[in-house]
Amino acid sequence: EVQLVESGGGLVQPGGSLRLSCAASGFSLSTYNMNWVRQAPGKGLEWVSYITSSGYPIYYADSVKGRFTISRDNAKNSLYLQMNSLRVEDTAVYYCARGLPYCGGDCYDSWGQGTLVTVSS
Amino acid sequence: EFVLTQSPGTLSLSPGERATLSCRASQRVSSNYLAWYRQKPGQAPRLLIYGASSRAADIPDRFSGSGSGTDFTLTISRLEPEDFAVYYCQQYLTSPYTFGQGTKLEIK
């Protein structure tokens, strides 16, 4: 069974940092493009970042560019999101999502349950 | 940046009825790089349709997608109780891979 499990969320002050992890099981992460998508409380979905199966290229939403870094460790079957200089508006549930090859990896056929990041003083 | 506008914002229907959801793009979505997702309360989204009209794995045939260019439609032929949720369209032609604001399908 394909499974994605996020961890690392929590409460952090503005300007702080967090590192999210996404552990994959039931498939080999190395053959898939992966993404982070977030959802602020009561709001819609916002794509955050994308990384190909090989690790390049990488894309970011303008709202996080220069502050967030996506990475992957295929040997550990894991995806990461390093979040620095966090802002109140980064408060959201963060989902990792697997790219469907039929979409070129850019639509998402499996999602984790999400991890909540709260940025507040 | 692509802007996707979904309508209506809220749709009130009864189980067994037909639902038609719309997604309009600010630019042409070539090669029909458009997907639809359903999100039930407290759950992660689930992929329903990709390529504008291809059903994802294990999605029942009461879900169908259509459209091209800038106008796309998700149709649910006979609503089941589990279909009352929020639906999002997404373009994946160009980064940033934007989502629409969502349509809430509620029980009438």
mmCIF file with all atom_site columns, C-alpha atoms in Angstrom:
data_model
loop_
_atom_site.group_PDB
_atom_site.id
_atom_site.type_symbol
_atom_site.label_atom_id
_atom_site.label_alt_id
_atom_site.label_comp_id
_atom_site.label_asym_id
_atom_site.label_entity_id
_atom_site.label_seq_id
_atom_site.pdbx_PDB_ins_code
_atom_site.Cartn_x
_atom_site.Cartn_y
_atom_site.Cartn_z
_atom_site.occupancy
_atom_site.B_iso_or_equiv
_atom_site.pdbx_formal_charge
_atom_site.auth_seq_id
_atom_site.auth_comp_id
_atom_site.auth_asym_id
_atom_site.auth_atom_id
_atom_site.pdbx_PDB_model_num
ATOM 1   C CA . GLU A 1 1   ? 0.000   0.000  0.000   1.00 0.00 ? 1   GLU A CA 1
ATOM 2   C CA . VAL A 1 2   ? 1.286   3.430  -0.966  1.00 0.00 ? 2   VAL A CA 1
ATOM 3   C CA . GLN A 1 3   ? 1.698   5.626  2.085   1.00 0.00 ? 3   GLN A CA 1
ATOM 4   C CA . LEU A 1 4   ? 3.133   9.075  2.769   1.00 0.00 ? 4   LEU A CA 1
ATOM 5   C CA . VAL A 1 5   ? 3.591   10.205 6.372   1.00 0.00 ? 5   VAL A CA 1
ATOM 6   C CA . GLU A 1 6   ? 4.578   13.779 7.168   1.00 0.00 ? 6   GLU A CA 1
ATOM 7   C CA . SER A 1 7   ? 6.183   14.881 10.429  1.00 0.00 ? 7   SER A CA 1
ATOM 8   C CA . GLY A 1 8   ? 7.977   17.861 11.891  1.00 0.00 ? 8   GLY A CA 1
ATOM 9   C CA . GLY A 1 9   ? 5.163   20.370 12.173  1.00 0.00 ? 9   GLY A CA 1
ATOM 10  C CA . GLY A 1 10  ? 4.490   22.406 15.271  1.00 0.00 ? 10  GLY A CA 1
ATOM 11  C CA . LEU A 1 11  ? 4.361   25.866 16.793  1.00 0.00 ? 11  LEU A CA 1
ATOM 12  C CA . VAL A 1 12  ? 7.157   28.257 15.898  1.00 0.00 ? 12  VAL A CA 1
ATOM 13  C CA . GLN A 1 13  ? 7.679   31.980 16.364  1.00 0.00 ? 13  GLN A CA 1
ATOM 14  C CA . PRO A 1 14  ? 7.865   34.353 13.399  1.00 0.00 ? 14  PRO A CA 1
ATOM 15  C CA . GLY A 1 15  ? 11.364  34.290 11.970  1.00 0.00 ? 15  GLY A CA 1
ATOM 16  C CA . GLY A 1 16  ? 11.958  30.756 13.176  1.00 0.00 ? 16  GLY A CA 1
ATOM 17  C CA . SER A 1 17  ? 12.694  27.548 11.293  1.00 0.00 ? 17  SER A CA 1
ATOM 18  C CA . LEU A 1 18  ? 11.216  24.091 10.933  1.00 0.00 ? 18  LEU A CA 1
ATOM 19  C CA . ARG A 1 19  ? 12.129  21.028 8.916   1.00 0.00 ? 19  ARG A CA 1
ATOM 20  C CA . LEU A 1 20  ? 9.313   18.867 7.622   1.00 0.00 ? 20  LEU A CA 1
ATOM 21  C CA . SER A 1 21  ? 9.844   15.255 6.652   1.00 0.00 ? 21  SER A CA 1
ATOM 22  C CA . CYS A 1 22  ? 7.763   12.928 4.527   1.00 0.00 ? 22  CYS A CA 1
ATOM 23  C CA . ALA A 1 23  ? 8.415   9.200  4.786   1.00 0.00 ? 23  ALA A CA 1
ATOM 24  C CA . ALA A 1 24  ? 7.263   7.123  1.843   1.00 0.00 ? 24  ALA A CA 1
ATOM 25  C CA . SER A 1 25  ? 6.381   3.442  1.946   1.00 0.00 ? 25  SER A CA 1
ATOM 26  C CA . GLY A 1 26  ? 4.875   0.971  -0.479  1.00 0.00 ? 26  GLY A CA 1
ATOM 27  C CA . PHE A 1 27  ? 6.780   2.423  -3.439  1.00 0.00 ? 27  PHE A CA 1
ATOM 28  C CA . SER A 1 28  ? 10.227  3.660  -4.377  1.00 0.00 ? 28  SER A CA 1
ATOM 29  C CA . LEU A 1 29  ? 10.441  7.420  -3.960  1.00 0.00 ? 29  LEU A CA 1
ATOM 30  C CA . SER A 1 30  ? 13.376  7.518  -6.376  1.00 0.00 ? 30  SER A CA 1
ATOM 31  C CA . THR A 1 31  ? 11.126  7.034  -9.412  1.00 0.00 ? 31  THR A CA 1
ATOM 32  C CA . TYR A 1 32  ? 8.674   9.830  -8.674  1.00 0.00 ? 32  TYR A CA 1
ATOM 33  C CA . ASN A 1 33  ? 8.603   13.607 -8.780  1.00 0.00 ? 33  ASN A CA 1
ATOM 34  C CA . MET A 1 34  ? 7.443   14.928 -5.416  1.00 0.00 ? 34  MET A CA 1
ATOM 35  C CA . ASN A 1 35  ? 5.727   18.048 -4.159  1.00 0.00 ? 35  ASN A CA 1
ATOM 36  C CA . TRP A 1 36  ? 4.722   19.998 -1.082  1.00 0.00 ? 36  TRP A CA 1
ATOM 37  C CA . VAL A 1 37  ? 1.251   21.556 -1.047  1.00 0.00 ? 37  VAL A CA 1
ATOM 38  C CA . ARG A 1 38  ? -0.169  23.579 1.829   1.00 0.00 ? 38  ARG A CA 1
ATOM 39  C CA . GLN A 1 39  ? -3.581  24.631 3.053   1.00 0.00 ? 39  GLN A CA 1
ATOM 40  C CA . ALA A 1 40  ? -4.101  27.513 5.451   1.00 0.00 ? 40  ALA A CA 1
ATOM 41  C CA . PRO A 1 41  ? -6.896  26.986 8.008   1.00 0.00 ? 41  PRO A CA 1
ATOM 42  C CA . GLY A 1 42  ? -10.265 27.160 6.267   1.00 0.00 ? 42  GLY A CA 1
ATOM 43  C CA . LYS A 1 43  ? -8.640  28.072 2.938   1.00 0.00 ? 43  LYS A CA 1
ATOM 44  C CA . GLY A 1 44  ? -7.865  26.424 -0.380  1.00 0.00 ? 44  GLY A CA 1
ATOM 45  C CA . LEU A 1 45  ? -4.850  24.532 -1.651  1.00 0.00 ? 45  LEU A CA 1
ATOM 46  C CA . GLU A 1 46  ? -1.552  26.210 -2.501  1.00 0.00 ? 46  GLU A CA 1
ATOM 47  C CA . TRP A 1 47  ? 1.283   24.451 -4.285  1.00 0.00 ? 47  TRP A CA 1
ATOM 48  C CA . VAL A 1 48  ? 4.587   25.161 -2.509  1.00 0.00 ? 48  VAL A CA 1
ATOM 49  C CA . SER A 1 49  ? 7.449   23.282 -4.126  1.00 0.00 ? 49  SER A CA 1
ATOM 50  C CA . TYR A 1 50  ? 8.397   20.534 -6.582  1.00 0.00 ? 50  TYR A CA 1
ATOM 51  C CA . ILE A 1 51  ? 11.433  18.324 -7.027  1.00 0.00 ? 51  ILE A CA 1
ATOM 52  C CA . THR A 1 52  ? 12.029  15.804 -9.801  1.00 0.00 ? 52  THR A CA 1
ATOM 53  C CA . SER A 1 53  ? 12.978  12.186 -9.171  1.00 0.00 ? 53  SER A CA 1
ATOM 54  C CA . SER A 1 54  ? 16.631  13.029 -9.853  1.00 0.00 ? 54  SER A CA 1
ATOM 55  C CA . GLY A 1 55  ? 16.623  16.110 -7.634  1.00 0.00 ? 55  GLY A CA 1
ATOM 56  C CA . TYR A 1 56  ? 16.727  18.678 -10.440 1.00 0.00 ? 56  TYR A CA 1
ATOM 57  C CA . PRO A 1 57  ? 15.008  20.827 -11.498 1.00 0.00 ? 57  PRO A CA 1
ATOM 58  C CA . ILE A 1 58  ? 13.364  22.295 -8.425  1.00 0.00 ? 58  ILE A CA 1
ATOM 59  C CA . TYR A 1 59  ? 10.604  24.895 -8.379  1.00 0.00 ? 59  TYR A CA 1
ATOM 60  C CA . TYR A 1 60  ? 9.112   27.057 -5.662  1.00 0.00 ? 60  TYR A CA 1
ATOM 61  C CA . ALA A 1 61  ? 6.070   29.245 -5.290  1.00 0.00 ? 61  ALA A CA 1
ATOM 62  C CA . ASP A 1 62  ? 7.007   32.928 -5.203  1.00 0.00 ? 62  ASP A CA 1
ATOM 63  C CA . SER A 1 63  ? 5.587   33.148 -1.674  1.00 0.00 ? 63  SER A CA 1
ATOM 64  C CA . VAL A 1 64  ? 8.305   30.826 -0.301  1.00 0.00 ? 64  VAL A CA 1
ATOM 65  C CA . LYS A 1 65  ? 11.204  31.337 -2.716  1.00 0.00 ? 65  LYS A CA 1
ATOM 66  C CA . GLY A 1 66  ? 14.438  32.110 -0.904  1.00 0.00 ? 66  GLY A CA 1
ATOM 67  C CA . ARG A 1 67  ? 13.055  30.890 2.435   1.00 0.00 ? 67  ARG A CA 1
ATOM 68  C CA . PHE A 1 68  ? 12.088  27.246 1.833   1.00 0.00 ? 68  PHE A CA 1
ATOM 69  C CA . THR A 1 69  ? 14.286  24.448 0.484   1.00 0.00 ? 69  THR A CA 1
ATOM 70  C CA . ILE A 1 70  ? 12.975  21.138 -0.810  1.00 0.00 ? 70  ILE A CA 1
ATOM 71  C CA . SER A 1 71  ? 15.221  18.092 -0.832  1.00 0.00 ? 71  SER A CA 1
ATOM 72  C CA . ARG A 1 72  ? 15.035  14.338 -1.002  1.00 0.00 ? 72  ARG A CA 1
ATOM 73  C CA . ASP A 1 73  ? 16.973  11.314 0.156   1.00 0.00 ? 73  ASP A CA 1
ATOM 74  C CA . ASN A 1 74  ? 16.037  8.465  -2.142  1.00 0.00 ? 74  ASN A CA 1
ATOM 75  C CA . ALA A 1 75  ? 18.078  6.009  -0.085  1.00 0.00 ? 75  ALA A CA 1
ATOM 76  C CA . LYS A 1 76  ? 15.889  6.812  2.919   1.00 0.00 ? 76  LYS A CA 1
ATOM 77  C CA . ASN A 1 77  ? 12.744  7.044  0.782   1.00 0.00 ? 77  ASN A CA 1
ATOM 78  C CA . SER A 1 78  ? 12.134  10.472 2.259   1.00 0.00 ? 78  SER A CA 1
ATOM 79  C CA . LEU A 1 79  ? 11.260  14.003 1.187   1.00 0.00 ? 79  LEU A CA 1
ATOM 80  C CA . TYR A 1 80  ? 12.036  17.144 3.169   1.00 0.00 ? 80  TYR A CA 1
ATOM 81  C CA . LEU A 1 81  ? 11.089  20.799 3.379   1.00 0.00 ? 81  LEU A CA 1
ATOM 82  C CA . GLN A 1 82  ? 13.410  23.150 5.253   1.00 0.00 ? 82  GLN A CA 1
ATOM 83  C CA . MET A 1 83  ? 11.462  26.265 6.180   1.00 0.00 ? 83  MET A CA 1
ATOM 84  C CA . ASN A 1 84  ? 13.361  29.342 7.341   1.00 0.00 ? 84  ASN A CA 1
ATOM 85  C CA . SER A 1 85  ? 12.295  32.909 8.141   1.00 0.00 ? 85  SER A CA 1
ATOM 86  C CA . LEU A 1 86  ? 8.789   31.699 8.835   1.00 0.00 ? 86  LEU A CA 1
ATOM 87  C CA . ARG A 1 87  ? 5.932   34.183 8.682   1.00 0.00 ? 87  ARG A CA 1
ATOM 88  C CA . VAL A 1 88  ? 2.465   34.174 10.209  1.00 0.00 ? 88  VAL A CA 1
ATOM 89  C CA . GLU A 1 89  ? 1.057   33.633 6.715   1.00 0.00 ? 89  GLU A CA 1
ATOM 90  C CA . ASP A 1 90  ? 2.974   30.333 6.434   1.00 0.00 ? 90  ASP A CA 1
ATOM 91  C CA . THR A 1 91  ? 0.570   28.839 8.983   1.00 0.00 ? 91  THR A CA 1
ATOM 92  C CA . ALA A 1 92  ? -1.024  25.853 7.244   1.00 0.00 ? 92  ALA A CA 1
ATOM 93  C CA . VAL A 1 93  ? -1.315  22.117 6.981   1.00 0.00 ? 93  VAL A CA 1
ATOM 94  C CA . TYR A 1 94  ? 1.567   20.954 4.803   1.00 0.00 ? 94  TYR A CA 1
ATOM 95  C CA . TYR A 1 95  ? 1.014   17.911 2.604   1.00 0.00 ? 95  TYR A CA 1
ATOM 96  C CA . CYS A 1 96  ? 3.578   15.944 0.691   1.00 0.00 ? 96  CYS A CA 1
ATOM 97  C CA . ALA A 1 97  ? 2.182   14.666 -2.570  1.00 0.00 ? 97  ALA A CA 1
ATOM 98  C CA . ARG A 1 98  ? 3.421   12.186 -5.144  1.00 0.00 ? 98  ARG A CA 1
ATOM 99  C CA . GLY A 1 99  ? 3.447   13.200 -8.781  1.00 0.00 ? 99  GLY A CA 1
ATOM 100 C CA . LEU A 1 100 ? 1.515   11.014 -11.189 1.00 0.00 ? 100 LEU A CA 1
ATOM 101 C CA . PRO A 1 101 ? 3.751   10.057 -14.114 1.00 0.00 ? 101 PRO A CA 1
ATOM 102 C CA . TYR A 1 102 ? 0.855   10.463 -16.586 1.00 0.00 ? 102 TYR A CA 1
ATOM 103 C CA . CYS A 1 103 ? 0.825   14.148 -15.604 1.00 0.00 ? 103 CYS A CA 1
ATOM 104 C CA . GLY A 1 104 ? 4.573   14.502 -15.962 1.00 0.00 ? 104 GLY A CA 1
ATOM 105 C CA . GLY A 1 105 ? 4.678   14.352 -12.208 1.00 0.00 ? 105 GLY A CA 1
ATOM 106 C CA . ASP A 1 106 ? 2.726   17.544 -11.825 1.00 0.00 ? 106 ASP A CA 1
ATOM 107 C CA . CYS A 1 107 ? -0.654  16.301 -10.630 1.00 0.00 ? 107 CYS A CA 1
ATOM 108 C CA . TYR A 1 108 ? -0.811  14.368 -7.390  1.00 0.00 ? 108 TYR A CA 1
ATOM 109 C CA . ASP A 1 109 ? -2.091  10.826 -7.036  1.00 0.00 ? 109 ASP A CA 1
ATOM 110 C CA . SER A 1 110 ? -1.080  10.155 -3.426  1.00 0.00 ? 110 SER A CA 1
ATOM 111 C CA . TRP A 1 111 ? -1.073  12.516 -0.474  1.00 0.00 ? 111 TRP A CA 1
ATOM 112 C CA . GLY A 1 112 ? 0.030   12.289 3.113   1.00 0.00 ? 112 GLY A CA 1
ATOM 113 C CA . GLN A 1 113 ? -2.283  13.123 5.991   1.00 0.00 ? 113 GLN A CA 1
ATOM 114 C CA . GLY A 1 114 ? -0.582  16.478 6.466   1.00 0.00 ? 114 GLY A CA 1
ATOM 115 C CA . THR A 1 115 ? 1.355   18.148 9.280   1.00 0.00 ? 115 THR A CA 1
ATOM 116 C CA . LEU A 1 116 ? 0.248   21.431 10.850  1.00 0.00 ? 116 LEU A CA 1
ATOM 117 C CA . VAL A 1 117 ? 2.672   24.327 11.013  1.00 0.00 ? 117 VAL A CA 1
ATOM 118 C CA . THR A 1 118 ? 1.602   27.229 13.203  1.00 0.00 ? 118 THR A CA 1
ATOM 119 C CA . VAL A 1 119 ? 3.627   30.438 13.119  1.00 0.00 ? 119 VAL A CA 1
ATOM 120 C CA . SER A 1 120 ? 2.691   32.679 16.013  1.00 0.00 ? 120 SER A CA 1
ATOM 121 C CA . SER A 1 121 ? 4.255   34.702 18.785  1.00 0.00 ? 121 SER A CA 1
ATOM 122 C CA . GLU B 2 1   ? 0.640   33.186 -13.509 1.00 0.00 ? 1   GLU B CA 1
ATOM 123 C CA . PHE B 2 2   ? -2.452  31.152 -14.292 1.00 0.00 ? 2   PHE B CA 1
ATOM 124 C CA . VAL B 2 3   ? -5.594  32.060 -12.352 1.00 0.00 ? 3   VAL B CA 1
ATOM 125 C CA . LEU B 2 4   ? -8.289  29.406 -12.102 1.00 0.00 ? 4   LEU B CA 1
ATOM 126 C CA . THR B 2 5   ? -11.793 30.531 -11.213 1.00 0.00 ? 5   THR B CA 1
ATOM 127 C CA . GLN B 2 6   ? -14.264 27.904 -10.074 1.00 0.00 ? 6   GLN B CA 1
ATOM 128 C CA . SER B 2 7   ? -18.022 28.291 -10.094 1.00 0.00 ? 7   SER B CA 1
ATOM 129 C CA . PRO B 2 8   ? -20.300 28.147 -8.331  1.00 0.00 ? 8   PRO B CA 1
ATOM 130 C CA . GLY B 2 9   ? -18.716 28.777 -4.954  1.00 0.00 ? 9   GLY B CA 1
ATOM 131 C CA . THR B 2 10  ? -21.309 26.549 -3.304  1.00 0.00 ? 10  THR B CA 1
ATOM 132 C CA . LEU B 2 11  ? -23.633 24.044 -4.950  1.00 0.00 ? 11  LEU B CA 1
ATOM 133 C CA . SER B 2 12  ? -26.616 22.621 -3.031  1.00 0.00 ? 12  SER B CA 1
ATOM 134 C CA . LEU B 2 13  ? -27.987 19.353 -4.385  1.00 0.00 ? 13  LEU B CA 1
ATOM 135 C CA . SER B 2 14  ? -29.568 16.131 -3.180  1.00 0.00 ? 14  SER B CA 1
ATOM 136 C CA . PRO B 2 15  ? -28.155 12.596 -3.342  1.00 0.00 ? 15  PRO B CA 1
ATOM 137 C CA . GLY B 2 16  ? -28.903 11.031 -6.722  1.00 0.00 ? 16  GLY B CA 1
ATOM 138 C CA . GLU B 2 17  ? -28.854 14.361 -8.550  1.00 0.00 ? 17  GLU B CA 1
ATOM 139 C CA . ARG B 2 18  ? -26.352 15.444 -11.182 1.00 0.00 ? 18  ARG B CA 1
ATOM 140 C CA . ALA B 2 19  ? -23.645 17.977 -10.332 1.00 0.00 ? 19  ALA B CA 1
ATOM 141 C CA . THR B 2 20  ? -21.835 20.222 -12.806 1.00 0.00 ? 20  THR B CA 1
ATOM 142 C CA . LEU B 2 21  ? -18.779 22.144 -11.591 1.00 0.00 ? 21  LEU B CA 1
ATOM 143 C CA . SER B 2 22  ? -16.929 24.692 -13.681 1.00 0.00 ? 22  SER B CA 1
ATOM 144 C CA . CYS B 2 23  ? -13.285 25.792 -13.828 1.00 0.00 ? 23  CYS B CA 1
ATOM 145 C CA . ARG B 2 24  ? -12.209 28.705 -16.000 1.00 0.00 ? 24  ARG B CA 1
ATOM 146 C CA . ALA B 2 25  ? -8.550  29.526 -16.638 1.00 0.00 ? 25  ALA B CA 1
ATOM 147 C CA . SER B 2 26  ? -7.100  32.985 -17.250 1.00 0.00 ? 26  SER B CA 1
ATOM 148 C CA . GLN B 2 27  ? -4.962  31.538 -20.069 1.00 0.00 ? 27  GLN B CA 1
ATOM 149 C CA . ARG B 2 28  ? -5.316  28.605 -22.400 1.00 0.00 ? 28  ARG B CA 1
ATOM 150 C CA . VAL B 2 29  ? -4.382  25.329 -20.699 1.00 0.00 ? 29  VAL B CA 1
ATOM 151 C CA . SER B 2 30  ? -2.750  23.582 -23.633 1.00 0.00 ? 30  SER B CA 1
ATOM 152 C CA . SER B 2 31  ? -2.574  19.802 -23.809 1.00 0.00 ? 31  SER B CA 1
ATOM 153 C CA . ASN B 2 32  ? -5.412  19.821 -21.272 1.00 0.00 ? 32  ASN B CA 1
ATOM 154 C CA . TYR B 2 33  ? -3.034  19.847 -18.310 1.00 0.00 ? 33  TYR B CA 1
ATOM 155 C CA . LEU B 2 34  ? -5.902  20.153 -15.871 1.00 0.00 ? 34  LEU B CA 1
ATOM 156 C CA . ALA B 2 35  ? -6.804  17.995 -12.868 1.00 0.00 ? 35  ALA B CA 1
ATOM 157 C CA . TRP B 2 36  ? -9.706  17.771 -10.423 1.00 0.00 ? 36  TRP B CA 1
ATOM 158 C CA . TYR B 2 37  ? -9.530  16.781 -6.747  1.00 0.00 ? 37  TYR B CA 1
ATOM 159 C CA . ARG B 2 38  ? -12.116 16.064 -4.065  1.00 0.00 ? 38  ARG B CA 1
ATOM 160 C CA . GLN B 2 39  ? -11.393 16.939 -0.442  1.00 0.00 ? 39  GLN B CA 1
ATOM 161 C CA . LYS B 2 40  ? -13.601 15.597 2.316   1.00 0.00 ? 40  LYS B CA 1
ATOM 162 C CA . PRO B 2 41  ? -13.562 17.397 5.697   1.00 0.00 ? 41  PRO B CA 1
ATOM 163 C CA . GLY B 2 42  ? -10.440 16.621 7.704   1.00 0.00 ? 42  GLY B CA 1
ATOM 164 C CA . GLN B 2 43  ? -8.876  14.617 4.892   1.00 0.00 ? 43  GLN B CA 1
ATOM 165 C CA . ALA B 2 44  ? -6.225  15.145 2.259   1.00 0.00 ? 44  ALA B CA 1
ATOM 166 C CA . PRO B 2 45  ? -7.387  15.825 -1.300  1.00 0.00 ? 45  PRO B CA 1
ATOM 167 C CA . ARG B 2 46  ? -7.875  12.909 -3.672  1.00 0.00 ? 46  ARG B CA 1
ATOM 168 C CA . LEU B 2 47  ? -7.145  12.993 -7.389  1.00 0.00 ? 47  LEU B CA 1
ATOM 169 C CA . LEU B 2 48  ? -10.266 12.377 -9.480  1.00 0.00 ? 48  LEU B CA 1
ATOM 170 C CA . ILE B 2 49  ? -9.431  13.491 -13.021 1.00 0.00 ? 49  ILE B CA 1
ATOM 171 C CA . TYR B 2 50  ? -6.210  14.355 -14.878 1.00 0.00 ? 50  TYR B CA 1
ATOM 172 C CA . GLY B 2 51  ? -5.610  15.425 -18.445 1.00 0.00 ? 51  GLY B CA 1
ATOM 173 C CA . ALA B 2 52  ? -9.022  17.136 -18.209 1.00 0.00 ? 52  ALA B CA 1
ATOM 174 C CA . SER B 2 53  ? -10.917 13.894 -18.844 1.00 0.00 ? 53  SER B CA 1
ATOM 175 C CA . SER B 2 54  ? -8.966  10.827 -17.659 1.00 0.00 ? 54  SER B CA 1
ATOM 176 C CA . ARG B 2 55  ? -10.201 9.219  -14.456 1.00 0.00 ? 55  ARG B CA 1
ATOM 177 C CA . ALA B 2 56  ? -7.564  8.437  -11.864 1.00 0.00 ? 56  ALA B CA 1
ATOM 178 C CA . ALA B 2 57  ? -7.171  4.913  -10.498 1.00 0.00 ? 57  ALA B CA 1
ATOM 179 C CA . ASP B 2 58  ? -10.207 3.526  -8.634  1.00 0.00 ? 58  ASP B CA 1
ATOM 180 C CA . ILE B 2 59  ? -12.385 6.553  -9.394  1.00 0.00 ? 59  ILE B CA 1
ATOM 181 C CA . PRO B 2 60  ? -15.950 5.462  -10.248 1.00 0.00 ? 60  PRO B CA 1
ATOM 182 C CA . ASP B 2 61  ? -17.381 6.255  -13.661 1.00 0.00 ? 61  ASP B CA 1
ATOM 183 C CA . ARG B 2 62  ? -19.993 8.627  -12.233 1.00 0.00 ? 62  ARG B CA 1
ATOM 184 C CA . PHE B 2 63  ? -17.140 11.182 -12.325 1.00 0.00 ? 63  PHE B CA 1
ATOM 185 C CA . SER B 2 64  ? -16.321 12.659 -15.709 1.00 0.00 ? 64  SER B CA 1
ATOM 186 C CA . GLY B 2 65  ? -14.239 15.587 -16.869 1.00 0.00 ? 65  GLY B CA 1
ATOM 187 C CA . SER B 2 66  ? -14.512 17.594 -20.052 1.00 0.00 ? 66  SER B CA 1
ATOM 188 C CA . GLY B 2 67  ? -13.422 20.818 -21.653 1.00 0.00 ? 67  GLY B CA 1
ATOM 189 C CA . SER B 2 68  ? -10.429 22.372 -23.335 1.00 0.00 ? 68  SER B CA 1
ATOM 190 C CA . GLY B 2 69  ? -8.678  25.689 -23.762 1.00 0.00 ? 69  GLY B CA 1
ATOM 191 C CA . THR B 2 70  ? -9.879  27.840 -20.890 1.00 0.00 ? 70  THR B CA 1
ATOM 192 C CA . ASP B 2 71  ? -13.138 26.164 -19.867 1.00 0.00 ? 71  ASP B CA 1
ATOM 193 C CA . PHE B 2 72  ? -13.361 22.862 -18.042 1.00 0.00 ? 72  PHE B CA 1
ATOM 194 C CA . THR B 2 73  ? -16.150 20.941 -16.335 1.00 0.00 ? 73  THR B CA 1
ATOM 195 C CA . LEU B 2 74  ? -16.381 18.189 -13.740 1.00 0.00 ? 74  LEU B CA 1
ATOM 196 C CA . THR B 2 75  ? -19.647 16.265 -13.843 1.00 0.00 ? 75  THR B CA 1
ATOM 197 C CA . ILE B 2 76  ? -20.871 13.853 -11.190 1.00 0.00 ? 76  ILE B CA 1
ATOM 198 C CA . SER B 2 77  ? -23.737 11.939 -12.730 1.00 0.00 ? 77  SER B CA 1
ATOM 199 C CA . ARG B 2 78  ? -25.471 10.641 -9.573  1.00 0.00 ? 78  ARG B CA 1
ATOM 200 C CA . LEU B 2 79  ? -24.395 12.085 -6.260  1.00 0.00 ? 79  LEU B CA 1
ATOM 201 C CA . GLU B 2 80  ? -23.483 9.678  -3.481  1.00 0.00 ? 80  GLU B CA 1
ATOM 202 C CA . PRO B 2 81  ? -23.289 10.785 0.187   1.00 0.00 ? 81  PRO B CA 1
ATOM 203 C CA . GLU B 2 82  ? -19.478 10.736 0.088   1.00 0.00 ? 82  GLU B CA 1
ATOM 204 C CA . ASP B 2 83  ? -19.454 13.214 -2.812  1.00 0.00 ? 83  ASP B CA 1
ATOM 205 C CA . PHE B 2 84  ? -20.539 16.114 -0.619  1.00 0.00 ? 84  PHE B CA 1
ATOM 206 C CA . ALA B 2 85  ? -17.162 17.773 -0.192  1.00 0.00 ? 85  ALA B CA 1
ATOM 207 C CA . VAL B 2 86  ? -14.992 20.525 -1.666  1.00 0.00 ? 86  VAL B CA 1
ATOM 208 C CA . TYR B 2 87  ? -13.683 20.185 -5.222  1.00 0.00 ? 87  TYR B CA 1
ATOM 209 C CA . TYR B 2 88  ? -10.581 21.858 -6.632  1.00 0.00 ? 88  TYR B CA 1
ATOM 210 C CA . CYS B 2 89  ? -9.276  22.163 -10.158 1.00 0.00 ? 89  CYS B CA 1
ATOM 211 C CA . GLN B 2 90  ? -5.531  22.509 -10.791 1.00 0.00 ? 90  GLN B CA 1
ATOM 212 C CA . GLN B 2 91  ? -3.489  23.441 -13.821 1.00 0.00 ? 91  GLN B CA 1
ATOM 213 C CA . TYR B 2 92  ? -0.141  21.717 -14.172 1.00 0.00 ? 92  TYR B CA 1
ATOM 214 C CA . LEU B 2 93  ? 0.954   23.210 -17.460 1.00 0.00 ? 93  LEU B CA 1
ATOM 215 C CA . THR B 2 94  ? 3.237   25.831 -15.959 1.00 0.00 ? 94  THR B CA 1
ATOM 216 C CA . SER B 2 95  ? 4.837   26.484 -12.600 1.00 0.00 ? 95  SER B CA 1
ATOM 217 C CA . PRO B 2 96  ? 3.382   27.727 -10.265 1.00 0.00 ? 96  PRO B CA 1
ATOM 218 C CA . TYR B 2 97  ? 0.890   24.871 -10.444 1.00 0.00 ? 97  TYR B CA 1
ATOM 219 C CA . THR B 2 98  ? -2.162  26.817 -9.356  1.00 0.00 ? 98  THR B CA 1
ATOM 220 C CA . PHE B 2 99  ? -5.411  25.579 -7.878  1.00 0.00 ? 99  PHE B CA 1
ATOM 221 C CA . GLY B 2 100 ? -8.847  27.083 -8.145  1.00 0.00 ? 100 GLY B CA 1
ATOM 222 C CA . GLN B 2 101 ? -10.457 28.447 -4.993  1.00 0.00 ? 101 GLN B CA 1
ATOM 223 C CA . GLY B 2 102 ? -12.758 25.442 -4.701  1.00 0.00 ? 102 GLY B CA 1
ATOM 224 C CA . THR B 2 103 ? -16.441 24.585 -5.049  1.00 0.00 ? 103 THR B CA 1
ATOM 225 C CA . LYS B 2 104 ? -18.252 23.325 -1.983  1.00 0.00 ? 104 LYS B CA 1
ATOM 226 C CA . LEU B 2 105 ? -20.853 20.696 -2.804  1.00 0.00 ? 105 LEU B CA 1
ATOM 227 C CA . GLU B 2 106 ? -23.373 20.536 0.026   1.00 0.00 ? 106 GLU B CA 1
ATOM 228 C CA . ILE B 2 107 ? -26.483 18.515 0.736   1.00 0.00 ? 107 ILE B CA 1
ATOM 229 C CA . LYS B 2 108 ? -29.700 20.354 -0.033  1.00 0.00 ? 108 LYS B CA 1
#
